[in-house]
Amino acid sequence: MGNYSGFIILIVLFAIMYFLVIRPQKKQQQKHAETLKQLQKGDHVTTIGRLHGIVDDINEEEKTVTLDCDGIYLVFDLNAIAKVTARVADAKSDDSDKEAKEEK
């Protein structure tokens, strides 16, 4: 039994590392990939350099995105998008909710 104790400890440490580090990181990567797939023109985004802009164009072939930053158009790699701060569909639904409340 003494010969296997080091091996068992190594397996337990790997299992702990898998559930505390590897698995959550993999889920986060999948969520980010799904967010990039749903990216649309007009979405407000933040890049990994903390630049805020509005999506003007998405080029799927070259995997680039053009952002409108107060009239300045910048081209970024699609993976440079850190997060989507406001979606076009969300903004439209918020506007329609406000209009519905005003009509009542």
mmCIF file of C-alpha atoms in Angstrom:
data_model
loop_
_atom_site.group_PDB
_atom_site.id
_atom_site.type_symbol
_atom_site.label_atom_id
_atom_site.label_comp_id
_atom_site.label_asym_id
_atom_site.label_seq_id
_atom_site.Cartn_x
_atom_site.Cartn_y
_atom_site.Cartn_z
ATOM 1 C CA MET A 1 0.000 0.000 0.000
ATOM 2 C CA GLY A 2 2.907 2.334 0.732
ATOM 3 C CA ASN A 3 4.090 2.097 -2.867
ATOM 4 C CA TYR A 4 0.765 3.348 -4.223
ATOM 5 C CA SER A 5 0.160 6.234 -1.813
ATOM 6 C CA GLY A 6 2.190 8.719 -3.891
ATOM 7 C CA PHE A 7 0.336 7.671 -7.030
ATOM 8 C CA ILE A 8 -3.061 8.024 -5.327
ATOM 9 C CA ILE A 9 -2.162 11.506 -4.030
ATOM 10 C CA LEU A 10 -1.131 12.522 -7.552
ATOM 11 C CA ILE A 11 -4.467 11.330 -8.984
ATOM 12 C CA VAL A 12 -6.436 13.153 -6.266
ATOM 13 C CA LEU A 13 -4.498 16.384 -6.891
ATOM 14 C CA PHE A 14 -5.158 16.129 -10.629
ATOM 15 C CA ALA A 15 -8.879 15.580 -9.992
ATOM 16 C CA ILE A 16 -9.033 18.623 -7.704
ATOM 17 C CA MET A 17 -7.172 20.731 -10.258
ATOM 18 C CA TYR A 18 -9.528 19.586 -13.004
ATOM 19 C CA PHE A 19 -12.677 20.562 -11.115
ATOM 20 C CA LEU A 20 -11.314 23.854 -9.735
ATOM 21 C CA VAL A 21 -9.352 25.180 -12.732
ATOM 22 C CA ILE A 22 -9.711 23.359 -16.039
ATOM 23 C CA ARG A 23 -13.463 22.719 -16.137
ATOM 24 C CA PRO A 24 -14.600 26.281 -15.243
ATOM 25 C CA GLN A 25 -12.134 27.759 -17.745
ATOM 26 C CA LYS A 26 -13.456 25.489 -20.492
ATOM 27 C CA LYS A 27 -17.047 26.549 -19.718
ATOM 28 C CA GLN A 28 -16.021 30.217 -19.844
ATOM 29 C CA GLN A 29 -14.360 29.711 -23.252
ATOM 30 C CA GLN A 30 -17.484 28.025 -24.615
ATOM 31 C CA LYS A 31 -19.666 30.876 -23.343
ATOM 32 C CA HIS A 32 -17.359 33.464 -24.968
ATOM 33 C CA ALA A 33 -17.406 31.557 -28.286
ATOM 34 C CA GLU A 34 -21.217 31.488 -28.198
ATOM 35 C CA THR A 35 -21.289 35.234 -27.509
ATOM 36 C CA LEU A 36 -19.072 35.858 -30.544
ATOM 37 C CA LYS A 37 -21.344 33.707 -32.733
ATOM 38 C CA GLN A 38 -24.356 35.821 -31.725
ATOM 39 C CA LEU A 39 -22.558 39.136 -32.363
ATOM 40 C CA GLN A 40 -24.569 41.467 -34.632
ATOM 41 C CA LYS A 41 -24.137 44.826 -36.261
ATOM 42 C CA GLY A 42 -25.101 47.557 -33.777
ATOM 43 C CA ASP A 43 -24.077 45.678 -30.633
ATOM 44 C CA HIS A 44 -22.144 47.691 -28.062
ATOM 45 C CA VAL A 45 -18.918 45.858 -27.206
ATOM 46 C CA THR A 46 -15.769 46.213 -25.129
ATOM 47 C CA THR A 47 -12.425 44.963 -26.444
ATOM 48 C CA ILE A 48 -9.661 43.294 -24.444
ATOM 49 C CA GLY A 49 -7.914 46.693 -24.403
ATOM 50 C CA ARG A 50 -11.057 48.205 -22.766
ATOM 51 C CA LEU A 51 -12.001 50.170 -25.895
ATOM 52 C CA HIS A 52 -15.761 50.686 -26.140
ATOM 53 C CA GLY A 53 -17.446 50.748 -29.540
ATOM 54 C CA ILE A 54 -20.374 49.706 -31.692
ATOM 55 C CA VAL A 55 -20.085 46.839 -34.164
ATOM 56 C CA ASP A 56 -20.235 48.214 -37.702
ATOM 57 C CA ASP A 57 -19.206 45.155 -39.717
ATOM 58 C CA ILE A 58 -18.337 41.500 -39.097
ATOM 59 C CA ASN A 59 -16.143 39.596 -41.553
ATOM 60 C CA GLU A 60 -16.557 35.869 -40.875
ATOM 61 C CA GLU A 61 -13.993 34.808 -43.504
ATOM 62 C CA GLU A 62 -11.129 36.875 -42.045
ATOM 63 C CA LYS A 63 -12.533 36.660 -38.504
ATOM 64 C CA THR A 64 -12.413 40.430 -38.034
ATOM 65 C CA VAL A 65 -14.843 42.981 -36.698
ATOM 66 C CA THR A 66 -15.027 46.696 -37.501
ATOM 67 C CA LEU A 67 -15.949 48.931 -34.571
ATOM 68 C CA ASP A 68 -17.319 52.464 -34.710
ATOM 69 C CA CYS A 69 -15.708 54.406 -31.863
ATOM 70 C CA ASP A 70 -17.238 57.906 -32.062
ATOM 71 C CA GLY A 71 -16.795 58.130 -35.830
ATOM 72 C CA ILE A 72 -13.434 56.368 -35.945
ATOM 73 C CA TYR A 73 -13.636 52.945 -37.560
ATOM 74 C CA LEU A 74 -11.174 50.378 -36.221
ATOM 75 C CA VAL A 75 -10.698 46.769 -37.357
ATOM 76 C CA PHE A 76 -10.039 44.143 -34.690
ATOM 77 C CA ASP A 77 -9.595 40.400 -34.588
ATOM 78 C CA LEU A 78 -12.877 38.785 -33.547
ATOM 79 C CA ASN A 79 -11.194 37.309 -30.475
ATOM 80 C CA ALA A 80 -10.327 40.835 -29.296
ATOM 81 C CA ILE A 81 -13.951 41.300 -28.194
ATOM 82 C CA ALA A 82 -13.984 40.857 -24.424
ATOM 83 C CA LYS A 83 -17.709 41.290 -23.819
ATOM 84 C CA VAL A 84 -20.938 42.540 -25.321
ATOM 85 C CA THR A 85 -22.285 45.342 -23.145
ATOM 86 C CA ALA A 86 -25.596 45.930 -24.963
ATOM 87 C CA ARG A 87 -27.243 43.915 -27.717
ATOM 88 C CA VAL A 88 -29.305 45.400 -30.541
ATOM 89 C CA ALA A 89 -32.291 43.174 -29.718
ATOM 90 C CA ASP A 90 -32.150 44.232 -26.054
ATOM 91 C CA ALA A 91 -32.098 47.903 -26.995
ATOM 92 C CA LYS A 92 -35.072 47.459 -29.338
ATOM 93 C CA SER A 93 -37.089 45.594 -26.715
ATOM 94 C CA ASP A 94 -36.293 48.287 -24.114
ATOM 95 C CA ASP A 95 -37.481 50.988 -26.542
ATOM 96 C CA SER A 96 -40.705 49.117 -27.289
ATOM 97 C CA ASP A 97 -41.322 48.604 -23.554
ATOM 98 C CA LYS A 98 -40.900 52.344 -22.949
ATOM 99 C CA GLU A 99 -43.260 53.172 -25.835
ATOM 100 C CA ALA A 100 -45.868 50.737 -24.504
ATOM 101 C CA LYS A 101 -45.702 52.345 -21.050
ATOM 102 C CA GLU A 102 -46.006 55.835 -22.528
ATOM 103 C CA GLU A 103 -49.108 54.858 -24.514
ATOM 104 C CA LYS A 104 -50.904 53.701 -21.350
#
